[in-house]
Coordinates of C-alpha atoms in Angstrom, one line a residue:
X262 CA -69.6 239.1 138.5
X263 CA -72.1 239.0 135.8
X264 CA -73.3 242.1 133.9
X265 CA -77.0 243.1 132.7
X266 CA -76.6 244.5 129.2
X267 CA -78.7 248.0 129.0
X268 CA -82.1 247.2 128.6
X269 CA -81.7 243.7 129.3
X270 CA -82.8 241.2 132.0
X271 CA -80.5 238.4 131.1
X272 CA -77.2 237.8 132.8
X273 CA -74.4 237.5 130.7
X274 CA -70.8 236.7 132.1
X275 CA -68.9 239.4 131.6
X276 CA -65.7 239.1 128.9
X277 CA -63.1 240.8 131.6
X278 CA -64.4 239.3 134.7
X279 CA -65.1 235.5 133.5
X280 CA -63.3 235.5 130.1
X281 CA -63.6 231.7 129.5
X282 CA -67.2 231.8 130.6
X283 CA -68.2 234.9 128.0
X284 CA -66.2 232.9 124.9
X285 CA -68.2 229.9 125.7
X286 CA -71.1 231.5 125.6
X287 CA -70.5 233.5 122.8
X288 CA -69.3 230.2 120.8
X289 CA -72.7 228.5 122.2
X290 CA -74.5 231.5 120.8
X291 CA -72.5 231.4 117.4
X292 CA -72.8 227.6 116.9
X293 CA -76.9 228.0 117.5
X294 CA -77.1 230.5 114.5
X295 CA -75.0 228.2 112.2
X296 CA -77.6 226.0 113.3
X297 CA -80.5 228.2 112.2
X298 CA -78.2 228.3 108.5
X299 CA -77.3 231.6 109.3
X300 CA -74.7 233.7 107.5
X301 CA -71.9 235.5 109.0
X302 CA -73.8 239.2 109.0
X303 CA -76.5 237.6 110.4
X304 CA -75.1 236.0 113.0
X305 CA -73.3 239.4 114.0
X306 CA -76.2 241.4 114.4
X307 CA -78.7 238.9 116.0
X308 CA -75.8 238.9 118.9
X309 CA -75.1 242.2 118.8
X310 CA -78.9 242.9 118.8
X311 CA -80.2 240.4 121.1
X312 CA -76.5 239.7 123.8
X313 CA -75.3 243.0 123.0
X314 CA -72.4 241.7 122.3
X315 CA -69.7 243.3 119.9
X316 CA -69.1 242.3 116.5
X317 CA -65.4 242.3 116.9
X318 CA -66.1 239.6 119.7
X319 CA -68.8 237.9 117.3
X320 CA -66.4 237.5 114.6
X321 CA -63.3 236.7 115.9
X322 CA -65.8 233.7 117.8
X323 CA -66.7 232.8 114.2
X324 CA -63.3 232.5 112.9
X325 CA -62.7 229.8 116.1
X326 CA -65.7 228.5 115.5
X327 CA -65.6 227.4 112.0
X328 CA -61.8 226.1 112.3
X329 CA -62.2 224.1 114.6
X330 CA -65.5 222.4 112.8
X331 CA -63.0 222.4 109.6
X332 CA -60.0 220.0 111.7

C-alpha cells in the first residue's frame, strides 16, 4: 500500500506498510541533498516540505547516511 501525502500527487511508500521501501527512499532523498551541498536544516525541511516526511525520520536517515559514507 502506498500513501498520497495531503496535497500531493506523488506516491510515497508508506514507513509502516513498506518500511525498507520508505528508508530507501528517504536515504535516496537524503543522499540527493548532500548532493546539492546541502546542510542538515536544509535537508530537513526540503523533505519535510516537498515528501512530507518527518524530521525525526529525516534525521535519524542522516545520521545512517553519513556513517556509513564515513566507513
Amino acid at each position: 500500500m502506498y500513501h498520497v501525502g495531503q496535497h500531493r500527487f506523488h506516491h510515497h511508500p508508506c514507513l509502516h506498510c513498506h518500511p525498507h521501501s520508505y528508508i530507501r527512499m528517504v536515504q535516496h532523498l537524503i543522499e540527493r541533498c548532500l548532493l546539492l551541498h546541502m546542510n542538515r536544516g536544509q535537508c530537513v525541511r526540503a523533505l519535510a516540505h516537498h515528501a512530507s516526511i518527518r524530521p525525526l525520520v529525516t534525521l535519524t536517515g542522516l545520521i545512517i547516511s553519513l556513517s556509513s559514507l564515513t566507513i
